[in-house]
Short mmCIF file of C-alpha atoms and ligand atoms in Angstrom, two decimals:
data_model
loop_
_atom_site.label_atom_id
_atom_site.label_comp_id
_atom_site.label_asym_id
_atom_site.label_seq_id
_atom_site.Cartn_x
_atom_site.Cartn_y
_atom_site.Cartn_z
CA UNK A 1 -1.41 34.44 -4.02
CA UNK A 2 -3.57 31.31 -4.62
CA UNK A 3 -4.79 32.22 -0.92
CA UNK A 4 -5.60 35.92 -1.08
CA UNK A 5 -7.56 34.83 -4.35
CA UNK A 6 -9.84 33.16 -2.52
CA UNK A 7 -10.20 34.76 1.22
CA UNK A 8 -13.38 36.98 -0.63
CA UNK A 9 -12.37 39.72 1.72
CA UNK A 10 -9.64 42.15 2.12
CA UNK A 11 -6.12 40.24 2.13
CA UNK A 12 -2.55 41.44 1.67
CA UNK A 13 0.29 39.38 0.37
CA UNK A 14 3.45 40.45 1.74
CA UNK A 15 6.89 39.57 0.26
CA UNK A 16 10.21 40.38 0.28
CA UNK A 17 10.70 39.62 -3.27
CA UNK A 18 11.16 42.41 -6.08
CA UNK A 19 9.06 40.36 -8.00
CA UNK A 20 6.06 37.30 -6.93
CA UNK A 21 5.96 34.03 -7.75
CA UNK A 22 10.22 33.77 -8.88
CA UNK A 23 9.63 29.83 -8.50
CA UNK A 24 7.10 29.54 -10.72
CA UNK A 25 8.57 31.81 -13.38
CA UNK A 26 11.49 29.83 -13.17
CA UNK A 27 9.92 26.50 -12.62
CA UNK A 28 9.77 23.91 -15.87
CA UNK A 29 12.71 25.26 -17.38
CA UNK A 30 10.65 28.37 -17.96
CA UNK A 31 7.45 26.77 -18.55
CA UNK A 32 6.10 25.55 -15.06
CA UNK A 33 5.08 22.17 -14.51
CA UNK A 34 1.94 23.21 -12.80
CA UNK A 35 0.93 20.30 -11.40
CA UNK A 36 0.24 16.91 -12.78
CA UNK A 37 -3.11 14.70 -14.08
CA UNK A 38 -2.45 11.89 -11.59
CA UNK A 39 -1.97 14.31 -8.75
CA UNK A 40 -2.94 12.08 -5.40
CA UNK A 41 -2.07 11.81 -1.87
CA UNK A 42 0.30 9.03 -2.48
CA UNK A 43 2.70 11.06 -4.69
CA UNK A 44 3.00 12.86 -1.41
CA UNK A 45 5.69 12.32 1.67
CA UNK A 46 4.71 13.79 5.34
CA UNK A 47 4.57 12.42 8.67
CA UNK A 48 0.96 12.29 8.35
CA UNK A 49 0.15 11.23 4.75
CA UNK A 50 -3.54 11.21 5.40
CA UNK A 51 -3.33 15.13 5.97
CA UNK A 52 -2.98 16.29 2.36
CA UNK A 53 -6.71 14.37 1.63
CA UNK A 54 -8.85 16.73 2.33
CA UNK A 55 -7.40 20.25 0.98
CA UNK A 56 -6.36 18.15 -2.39
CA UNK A 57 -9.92 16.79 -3.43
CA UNK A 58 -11.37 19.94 -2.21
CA UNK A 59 -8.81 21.97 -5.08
CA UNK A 60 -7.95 19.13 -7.69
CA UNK A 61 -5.67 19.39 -10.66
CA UNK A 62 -8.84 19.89 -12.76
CA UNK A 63 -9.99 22.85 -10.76
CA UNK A 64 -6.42 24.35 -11.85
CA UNK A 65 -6.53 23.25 -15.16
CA UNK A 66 -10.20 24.82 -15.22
CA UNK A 67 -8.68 27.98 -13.93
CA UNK A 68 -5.82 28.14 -16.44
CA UNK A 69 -8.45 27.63 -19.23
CA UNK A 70 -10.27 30.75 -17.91
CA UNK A 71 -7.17 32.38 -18.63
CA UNK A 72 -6.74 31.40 -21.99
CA UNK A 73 -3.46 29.47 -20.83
CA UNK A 74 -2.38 26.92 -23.19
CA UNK A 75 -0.80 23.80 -21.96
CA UNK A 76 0.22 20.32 -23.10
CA UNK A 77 1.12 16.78 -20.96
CA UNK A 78 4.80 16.24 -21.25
CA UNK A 79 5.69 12.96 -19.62
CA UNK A 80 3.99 10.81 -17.23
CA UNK A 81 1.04 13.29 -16.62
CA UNK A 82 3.19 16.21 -16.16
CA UNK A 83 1.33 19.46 -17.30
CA UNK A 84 3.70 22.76 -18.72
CA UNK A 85 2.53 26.06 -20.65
CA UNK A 86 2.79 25.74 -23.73
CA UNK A 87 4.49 29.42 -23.85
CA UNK A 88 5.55 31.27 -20.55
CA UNK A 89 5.58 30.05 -16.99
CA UNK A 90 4.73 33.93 -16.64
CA UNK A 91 1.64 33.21 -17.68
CA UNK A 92 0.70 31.60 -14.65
CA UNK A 93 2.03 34.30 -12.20
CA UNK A 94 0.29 36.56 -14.14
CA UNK A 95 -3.18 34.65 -13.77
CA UNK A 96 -2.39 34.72 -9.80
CA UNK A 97 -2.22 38.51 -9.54
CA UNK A 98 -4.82 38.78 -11.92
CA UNK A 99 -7.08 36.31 -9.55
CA UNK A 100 -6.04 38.03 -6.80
CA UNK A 101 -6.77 41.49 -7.35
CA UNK A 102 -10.19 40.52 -8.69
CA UNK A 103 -10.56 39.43 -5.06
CA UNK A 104 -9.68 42.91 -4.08
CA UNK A 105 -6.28 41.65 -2.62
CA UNK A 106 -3.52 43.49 -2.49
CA UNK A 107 0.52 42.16 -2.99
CA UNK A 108 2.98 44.43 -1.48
CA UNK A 109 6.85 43.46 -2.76
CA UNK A 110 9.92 44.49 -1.66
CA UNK A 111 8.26 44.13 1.93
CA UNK A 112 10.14 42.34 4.82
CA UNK A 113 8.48 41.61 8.73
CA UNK A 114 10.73 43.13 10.97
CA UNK A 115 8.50 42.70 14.16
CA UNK A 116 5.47 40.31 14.74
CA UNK A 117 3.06 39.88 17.57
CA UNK A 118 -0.08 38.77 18.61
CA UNK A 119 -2.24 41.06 21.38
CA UNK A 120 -6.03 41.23 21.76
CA UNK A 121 -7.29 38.99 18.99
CA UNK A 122 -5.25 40.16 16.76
CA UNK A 123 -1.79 40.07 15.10
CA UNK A 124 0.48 42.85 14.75
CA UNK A 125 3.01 43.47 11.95
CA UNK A 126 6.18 45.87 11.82
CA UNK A 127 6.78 46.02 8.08
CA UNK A 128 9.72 47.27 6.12
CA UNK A 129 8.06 48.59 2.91
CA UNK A 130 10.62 49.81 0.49
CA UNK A 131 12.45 51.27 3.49
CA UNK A 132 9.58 52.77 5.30
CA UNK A 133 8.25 51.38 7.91
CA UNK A 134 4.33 50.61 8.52
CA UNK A 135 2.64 49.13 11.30
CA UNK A 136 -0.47 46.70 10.87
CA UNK A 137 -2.79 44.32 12.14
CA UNK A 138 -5.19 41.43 11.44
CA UNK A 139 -6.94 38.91 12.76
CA UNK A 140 -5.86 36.10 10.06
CA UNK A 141 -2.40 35.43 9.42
CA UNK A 142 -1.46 32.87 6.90
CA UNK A 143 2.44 31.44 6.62
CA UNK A 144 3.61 31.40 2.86
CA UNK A 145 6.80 31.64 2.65
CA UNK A 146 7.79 28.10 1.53
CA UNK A 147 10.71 26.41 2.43
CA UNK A 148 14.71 26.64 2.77
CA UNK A 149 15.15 25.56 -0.87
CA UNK A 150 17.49 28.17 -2.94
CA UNK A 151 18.20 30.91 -0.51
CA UNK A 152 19.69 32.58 -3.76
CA UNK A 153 16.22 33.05 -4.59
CA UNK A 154 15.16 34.62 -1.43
CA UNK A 155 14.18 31.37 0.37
CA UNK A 156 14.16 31.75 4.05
CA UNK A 157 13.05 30.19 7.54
CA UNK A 158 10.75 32.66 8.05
CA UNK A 159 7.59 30.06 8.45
CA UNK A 160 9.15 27.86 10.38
CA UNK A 161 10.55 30.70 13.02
CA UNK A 162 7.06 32.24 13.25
CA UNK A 163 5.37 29.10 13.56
CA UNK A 164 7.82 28.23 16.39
CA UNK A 165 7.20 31.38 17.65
CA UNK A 166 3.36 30.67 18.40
CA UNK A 167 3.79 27.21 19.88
CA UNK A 168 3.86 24.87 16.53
CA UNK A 169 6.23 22.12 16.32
CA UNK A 170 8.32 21.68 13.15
CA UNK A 171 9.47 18.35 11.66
CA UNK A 172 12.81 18.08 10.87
CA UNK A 173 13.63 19.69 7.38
CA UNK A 174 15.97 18.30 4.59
CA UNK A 175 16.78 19.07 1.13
CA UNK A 176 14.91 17.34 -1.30
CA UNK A 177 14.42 16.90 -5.05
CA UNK A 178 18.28 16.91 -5.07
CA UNK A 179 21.05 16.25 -7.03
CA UNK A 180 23.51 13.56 -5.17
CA UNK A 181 26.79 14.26 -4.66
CA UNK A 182 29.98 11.24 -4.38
CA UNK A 183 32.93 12.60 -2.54
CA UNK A 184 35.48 11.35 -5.31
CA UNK A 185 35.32 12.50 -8.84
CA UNK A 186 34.22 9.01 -10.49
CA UNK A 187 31.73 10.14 -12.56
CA UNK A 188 32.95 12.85 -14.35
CA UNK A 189 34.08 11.09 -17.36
CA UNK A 190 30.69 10.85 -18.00
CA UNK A 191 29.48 14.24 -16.98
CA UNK A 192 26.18 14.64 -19.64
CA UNK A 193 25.27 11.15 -19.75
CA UNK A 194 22.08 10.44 -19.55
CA UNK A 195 19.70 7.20 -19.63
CA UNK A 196 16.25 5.81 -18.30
CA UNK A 197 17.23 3.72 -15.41
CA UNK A 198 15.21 2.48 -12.47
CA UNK A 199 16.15 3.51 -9.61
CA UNK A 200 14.99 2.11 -5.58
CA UNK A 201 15.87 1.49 -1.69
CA UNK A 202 13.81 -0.86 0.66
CA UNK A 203 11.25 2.99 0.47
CA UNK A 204 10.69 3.49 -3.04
CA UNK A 205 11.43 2.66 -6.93
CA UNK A 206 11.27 5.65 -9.68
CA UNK A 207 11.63 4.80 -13.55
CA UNK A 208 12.88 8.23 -14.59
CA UNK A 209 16.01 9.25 -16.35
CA UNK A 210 19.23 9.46 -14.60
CA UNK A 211 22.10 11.89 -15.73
CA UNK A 212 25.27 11.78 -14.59
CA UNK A 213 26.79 15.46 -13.53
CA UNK A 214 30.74 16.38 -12.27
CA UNK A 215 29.48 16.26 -8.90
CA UNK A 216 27.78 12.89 -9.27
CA UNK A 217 24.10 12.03 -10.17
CA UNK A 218 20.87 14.13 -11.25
CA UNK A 219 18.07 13.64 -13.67
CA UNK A 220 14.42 12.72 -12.49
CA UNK A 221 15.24 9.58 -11.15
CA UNK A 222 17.82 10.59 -8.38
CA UNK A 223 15.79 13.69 -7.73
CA UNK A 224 12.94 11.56 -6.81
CA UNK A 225 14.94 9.27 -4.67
CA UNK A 226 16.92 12.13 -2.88
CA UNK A 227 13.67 12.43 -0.95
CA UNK A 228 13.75 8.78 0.60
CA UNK A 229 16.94 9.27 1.00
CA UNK A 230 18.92 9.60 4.20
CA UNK A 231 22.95 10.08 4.76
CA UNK A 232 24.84 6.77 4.69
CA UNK A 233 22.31 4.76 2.84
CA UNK A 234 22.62 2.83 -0.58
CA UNK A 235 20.74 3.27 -3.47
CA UNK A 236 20.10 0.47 -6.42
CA UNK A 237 20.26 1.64 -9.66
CA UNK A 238 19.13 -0.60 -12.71
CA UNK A 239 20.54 0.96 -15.89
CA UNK A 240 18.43 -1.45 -18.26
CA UNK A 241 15.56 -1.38 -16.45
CA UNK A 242 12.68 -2.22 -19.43
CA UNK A 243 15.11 -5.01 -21.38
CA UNK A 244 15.96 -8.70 -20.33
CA UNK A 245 19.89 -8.03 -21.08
CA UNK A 246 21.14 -11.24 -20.19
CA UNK A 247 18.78 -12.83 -22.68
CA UNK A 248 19.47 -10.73 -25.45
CA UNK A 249 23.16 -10.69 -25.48
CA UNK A 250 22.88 -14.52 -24.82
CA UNK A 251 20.86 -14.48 -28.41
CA UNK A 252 22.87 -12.60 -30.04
CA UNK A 253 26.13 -14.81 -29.11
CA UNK A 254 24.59 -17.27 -31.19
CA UNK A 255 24.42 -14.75 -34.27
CA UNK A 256 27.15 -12.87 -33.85
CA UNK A 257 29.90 -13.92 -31.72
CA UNK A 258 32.69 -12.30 -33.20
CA UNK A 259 30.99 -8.93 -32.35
CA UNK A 260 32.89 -7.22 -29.14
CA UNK A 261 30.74 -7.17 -26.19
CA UNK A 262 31.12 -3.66 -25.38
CA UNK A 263 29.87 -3.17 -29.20
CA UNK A 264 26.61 -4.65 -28.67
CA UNK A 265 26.12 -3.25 -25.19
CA UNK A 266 26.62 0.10 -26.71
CA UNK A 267 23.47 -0.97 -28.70
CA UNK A 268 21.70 -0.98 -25.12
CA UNK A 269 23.46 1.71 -23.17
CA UNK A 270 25.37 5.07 -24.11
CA UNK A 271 28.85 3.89 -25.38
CA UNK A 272 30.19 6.32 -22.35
CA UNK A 273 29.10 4.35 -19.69
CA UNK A 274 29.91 1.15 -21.33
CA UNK A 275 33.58 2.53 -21.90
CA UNK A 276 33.60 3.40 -18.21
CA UNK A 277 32.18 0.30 -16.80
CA UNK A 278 34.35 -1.97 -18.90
CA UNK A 279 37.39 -2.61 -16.48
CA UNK A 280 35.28 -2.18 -13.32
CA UNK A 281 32.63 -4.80 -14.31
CA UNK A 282 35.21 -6.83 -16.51
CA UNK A 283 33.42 -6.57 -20.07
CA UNK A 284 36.12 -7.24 -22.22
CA UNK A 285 36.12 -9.71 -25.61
CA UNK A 286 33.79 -11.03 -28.26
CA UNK A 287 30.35 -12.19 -27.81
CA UNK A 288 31.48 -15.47 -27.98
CA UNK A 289 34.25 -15.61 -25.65
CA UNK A 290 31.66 -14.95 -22.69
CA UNK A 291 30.28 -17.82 -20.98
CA UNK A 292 26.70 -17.87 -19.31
CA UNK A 293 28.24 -16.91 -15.63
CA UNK A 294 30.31 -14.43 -17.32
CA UNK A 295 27.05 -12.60 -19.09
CA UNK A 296 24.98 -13.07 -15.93
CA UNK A 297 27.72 -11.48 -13.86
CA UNK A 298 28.09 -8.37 -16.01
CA UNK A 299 24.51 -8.15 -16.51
CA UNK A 300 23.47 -8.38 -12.62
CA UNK A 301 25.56 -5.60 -12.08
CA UNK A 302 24.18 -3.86 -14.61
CA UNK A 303 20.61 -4.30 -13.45
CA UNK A 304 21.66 -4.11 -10.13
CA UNK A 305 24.39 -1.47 -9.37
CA UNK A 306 24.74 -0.42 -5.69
CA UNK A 307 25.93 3.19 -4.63
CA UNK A 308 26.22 5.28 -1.89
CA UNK A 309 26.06 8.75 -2.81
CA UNK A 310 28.53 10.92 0.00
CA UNK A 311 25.82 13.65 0.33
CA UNK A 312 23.44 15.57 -1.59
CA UNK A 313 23.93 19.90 -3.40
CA UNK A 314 21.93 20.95 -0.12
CA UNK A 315 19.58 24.26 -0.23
CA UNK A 316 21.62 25.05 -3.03
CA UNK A 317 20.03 23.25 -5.81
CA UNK A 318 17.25 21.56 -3.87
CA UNK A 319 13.91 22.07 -5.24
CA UNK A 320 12.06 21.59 -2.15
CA UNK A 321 12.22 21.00 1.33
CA UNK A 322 11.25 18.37 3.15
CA UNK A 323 9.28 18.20 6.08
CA UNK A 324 8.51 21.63 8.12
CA UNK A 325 5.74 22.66 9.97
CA UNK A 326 4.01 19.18 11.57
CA UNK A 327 1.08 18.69 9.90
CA UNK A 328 -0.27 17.32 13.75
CA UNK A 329 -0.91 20.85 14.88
CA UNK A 330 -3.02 22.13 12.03
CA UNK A 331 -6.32 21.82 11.04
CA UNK A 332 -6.35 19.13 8.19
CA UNK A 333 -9.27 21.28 6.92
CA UNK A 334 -8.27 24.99 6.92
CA UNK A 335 -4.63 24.63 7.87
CA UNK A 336 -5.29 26.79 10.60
CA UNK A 337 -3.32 26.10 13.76
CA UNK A 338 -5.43 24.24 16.32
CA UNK A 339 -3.24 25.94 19.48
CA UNK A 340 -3.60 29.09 17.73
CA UNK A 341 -7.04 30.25 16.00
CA UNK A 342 -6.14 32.34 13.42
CA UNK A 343 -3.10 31.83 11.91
CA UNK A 344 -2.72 29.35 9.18
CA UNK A 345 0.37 27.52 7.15
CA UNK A 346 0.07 26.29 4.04
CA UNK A 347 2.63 25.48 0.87
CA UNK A 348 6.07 24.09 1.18
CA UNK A 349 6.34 25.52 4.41
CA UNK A 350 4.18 22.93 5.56
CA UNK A 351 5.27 18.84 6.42
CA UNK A 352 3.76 18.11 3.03
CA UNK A 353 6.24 17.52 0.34
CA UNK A 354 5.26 16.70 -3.59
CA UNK A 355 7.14 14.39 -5.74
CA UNK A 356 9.02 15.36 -8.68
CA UNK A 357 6.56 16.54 -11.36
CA UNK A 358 3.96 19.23 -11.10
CA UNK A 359 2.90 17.35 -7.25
CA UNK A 360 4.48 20.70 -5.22
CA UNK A 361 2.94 23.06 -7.02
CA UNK A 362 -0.87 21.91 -7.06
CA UNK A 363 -0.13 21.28 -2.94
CA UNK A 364 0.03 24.54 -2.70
CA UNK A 365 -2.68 25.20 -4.98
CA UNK A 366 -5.07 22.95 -2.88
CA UNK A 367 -4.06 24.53 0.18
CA UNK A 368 -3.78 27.65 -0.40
CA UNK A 369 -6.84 27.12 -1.60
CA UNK A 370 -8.35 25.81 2.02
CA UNK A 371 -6.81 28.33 3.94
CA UNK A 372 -7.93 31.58 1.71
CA UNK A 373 -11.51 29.21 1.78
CA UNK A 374 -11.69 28.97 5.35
CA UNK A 375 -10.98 32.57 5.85
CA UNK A 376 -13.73 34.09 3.29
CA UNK A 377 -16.16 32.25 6.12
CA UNK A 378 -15.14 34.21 8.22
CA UNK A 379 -14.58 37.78 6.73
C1 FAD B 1 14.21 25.42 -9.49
C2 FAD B 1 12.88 24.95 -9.02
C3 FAD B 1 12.00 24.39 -9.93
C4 FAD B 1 10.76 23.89 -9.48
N1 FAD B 1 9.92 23.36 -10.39
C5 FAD B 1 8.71 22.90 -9.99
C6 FAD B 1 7.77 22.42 -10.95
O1 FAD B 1 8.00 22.49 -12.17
N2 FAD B 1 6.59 21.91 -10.49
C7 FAD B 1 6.29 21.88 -9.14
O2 FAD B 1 5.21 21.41 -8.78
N3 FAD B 1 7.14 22.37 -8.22
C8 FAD B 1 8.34 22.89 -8.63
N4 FAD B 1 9.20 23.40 -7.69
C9 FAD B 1 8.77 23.46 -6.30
C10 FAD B 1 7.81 24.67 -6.13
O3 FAD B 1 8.42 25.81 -6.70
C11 FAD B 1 7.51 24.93 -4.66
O4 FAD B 1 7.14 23.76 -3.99
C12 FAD B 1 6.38 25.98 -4.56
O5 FAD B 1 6.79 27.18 -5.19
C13 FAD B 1 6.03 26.23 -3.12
O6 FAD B 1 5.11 27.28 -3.08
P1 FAD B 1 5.00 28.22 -1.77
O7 FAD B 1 4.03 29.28 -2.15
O8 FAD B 1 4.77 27.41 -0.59
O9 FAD B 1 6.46 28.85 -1.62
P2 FAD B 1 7.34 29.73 -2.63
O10 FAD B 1 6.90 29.53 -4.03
O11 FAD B 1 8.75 29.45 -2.27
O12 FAD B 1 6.94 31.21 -2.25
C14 FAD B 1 7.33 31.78 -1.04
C15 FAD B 1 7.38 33.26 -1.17
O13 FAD B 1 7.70 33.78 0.11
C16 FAD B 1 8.67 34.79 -0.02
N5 FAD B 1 9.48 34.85 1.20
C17 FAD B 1 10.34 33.91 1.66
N6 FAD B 1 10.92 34.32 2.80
C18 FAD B 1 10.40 35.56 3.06
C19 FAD B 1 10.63 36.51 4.08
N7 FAD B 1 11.51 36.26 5.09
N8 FAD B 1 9.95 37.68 4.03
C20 FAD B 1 9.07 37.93 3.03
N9 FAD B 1 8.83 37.07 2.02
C21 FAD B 1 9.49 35.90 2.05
C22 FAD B 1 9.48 34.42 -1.24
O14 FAD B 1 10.09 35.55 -1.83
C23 FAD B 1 8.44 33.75 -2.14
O15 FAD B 1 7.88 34.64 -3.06
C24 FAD B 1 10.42 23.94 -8.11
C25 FAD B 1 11.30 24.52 -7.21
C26 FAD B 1 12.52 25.03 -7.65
C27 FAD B 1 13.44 25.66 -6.66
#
């Protein structure tokens, strides 16, 4: 939609959706995280990171703040420049049709490709509108379709098995922004919990909150480190990541050393965890029955817990995908294939994957964007 707004010509947006833009009305908890004030190319992951550069200061979160302002679209800065509506994610799918039918686009729904090929400069379409069928051609065809995140929501291949179908190479594609998942049951006692924690591997570090689910672990914090994540590797979690615990419990042994330790960690920590981590990490007595080793020991651990999740929820729950169309064949510019003049990629379905926090969204702003820019020069 962000495309066909700006092609200046006449565009159609095909999908097989009953209604556009389902990830952004659901997005945010209802209220979309529409992309985020320190938006840059480093809060990006692709095989190429220098490839998001161009199409991002080209279409920066101000331009889309601009745009929503236009549109009378209230908005405030959660956390950590994260920007929501202040009302109704709807909002913003309504400012995309809007935007796009001032453009003189159309949006057909309910519409599904049943046939695609390309002959004489041109590509041809077999649609499935609403049960009829309709033929059509043009010379521009742009790949939207996002990724393999929630089929449940109508997520499908289809970007990846066209562009494989003209000659484009894909990278490999993995859930990402994704709960992980422990194949025993060991944190459900503390299903709910939740805590600011730092979590890292040798890759990357996020400060976020960390929640611990039936299944295992969620909150911001894992979801940002499912995507640096691969099968069989560790993760580090620090559960008092912005305290010097060892310190603090070593003062207050001097004050109050008949206080139980678990007492005063519960000061630090949600008395959950500390109940569960008692016999495992061997926190047990007063204050003043713990030497120095004996602090330091419980408190590494704390600040330095190792884990290896089993897996991750997949597709299922993942918010994006990562990797997908290589970034290598398309035009860094336009996103229009270089083997392949005409047709262009741009979104999720393309090797360019946001972090956690209003990052996906303005990359496919910004590139939508390009493409439906590049096009209107040539309409
Ligand atoms: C639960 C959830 C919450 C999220 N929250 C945020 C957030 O707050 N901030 C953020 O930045 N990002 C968020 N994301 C990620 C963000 O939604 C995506 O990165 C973004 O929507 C990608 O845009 P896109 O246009 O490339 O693809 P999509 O938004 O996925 O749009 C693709 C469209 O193509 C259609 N389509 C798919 N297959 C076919 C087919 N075979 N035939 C016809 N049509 C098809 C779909 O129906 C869909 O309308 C969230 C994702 C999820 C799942």
């Amino acid at each position: 939609m962000m495309c066909a707004a700006h092609t200046g010509g006449r565009t159609l947006v095909i999908d097989h959706a009953k209604a556009p833009g389902e990830k952004i009305r659901i997005s945010g908890g209802g209220r979309c995280n529409f992309t985020n004030l320190y938006a840059e190319p480093a809060n990006y992951l692709s095989q190429n990171p220098h490839f998001c550069k161009s199409a991002m200061a080209r279409y920066t979160q101000w331009d889309f703040i601009d745009l929503i302002g236009r549109h009378g679209i209230a908005w405030h800065e959660k956390t950590l420049g994260q920007l929501f509506c202040d009302g109704s994610a709807r909002q913003i799918v309504s400012m995309l049709i809007e935007e796009l039918q001032k453009a003189g686009a159309d949006l057909w729904l309910n519409t599904s490709l049943s046939g695609l090929r390309h002959a004489d400069g041109q590509f041809h379409l077999e649609l499935d509108r609403e049960g009829q069928r309709v033929s059509l051609a043009c010379a521009n065809l742009v790949l939207a379709s996002g990724g393999k995140s929630i089929p449940k929501m109508g997520a499908t291949g289809l970007a990846y098995d066209i562009a494989r179908q003209f000659g484009l190479r894909l990278t490999e594609t993995r859930p990402a922004l994704v709960p992980f998942t422990f194949s025993d049951e060991r944190f459900k006692p503390m299903a709910g919990v939740s805590l600011p924690a730092r979590l890292s591997n040798d890759r990357a570090s996020f400060d976020e909150a960390l929640l611990f689910t039936h299944r295992g672990l969620s909150g911001p914090a894992v979801l940002q480190m499912s995507s640096y994540w691969r099968e069989g590797e560790e993760i580090r979690v620090n559960l008092v990541p912005d305290i010097s615990l060892f310190e603090l419990l070593r003062d207050q042994r001097q004050t109050s050393g008949a206080k139980a330790l678990t007492t005063e960690l519960a000061r630090h920590l949600p008395s959950r965890l500390v109940d569960h981590l008692a016999p495992e990490l061997g926190i047990t007595g007063n204050l003043a029955d713990q030497s120095d080793t004996a602090l330091r020991q419980i408190t590494d651990r704390l600040s330095d817990w190792s884990l290896t999740p089993s897996g991750t929820e997949g597709y299922r729950t993942a918010e994006v995908t990562l990797g997908g169309i290589d970034t290598d064949g398309l035009s860094s510019k336009t996103m229009e294939a270089a083997s392949f003049p005409g047709l262009f990629a741009i979104g999720e379905a393309v090797d360019v994957t946001g972090w956690l926090g209003g990052y996906n969204f303005q990359w496919a702003w910004a590139s939508g964007h390009a493409a439906g820019q590049a096009i209107a020069q040539r309409v």
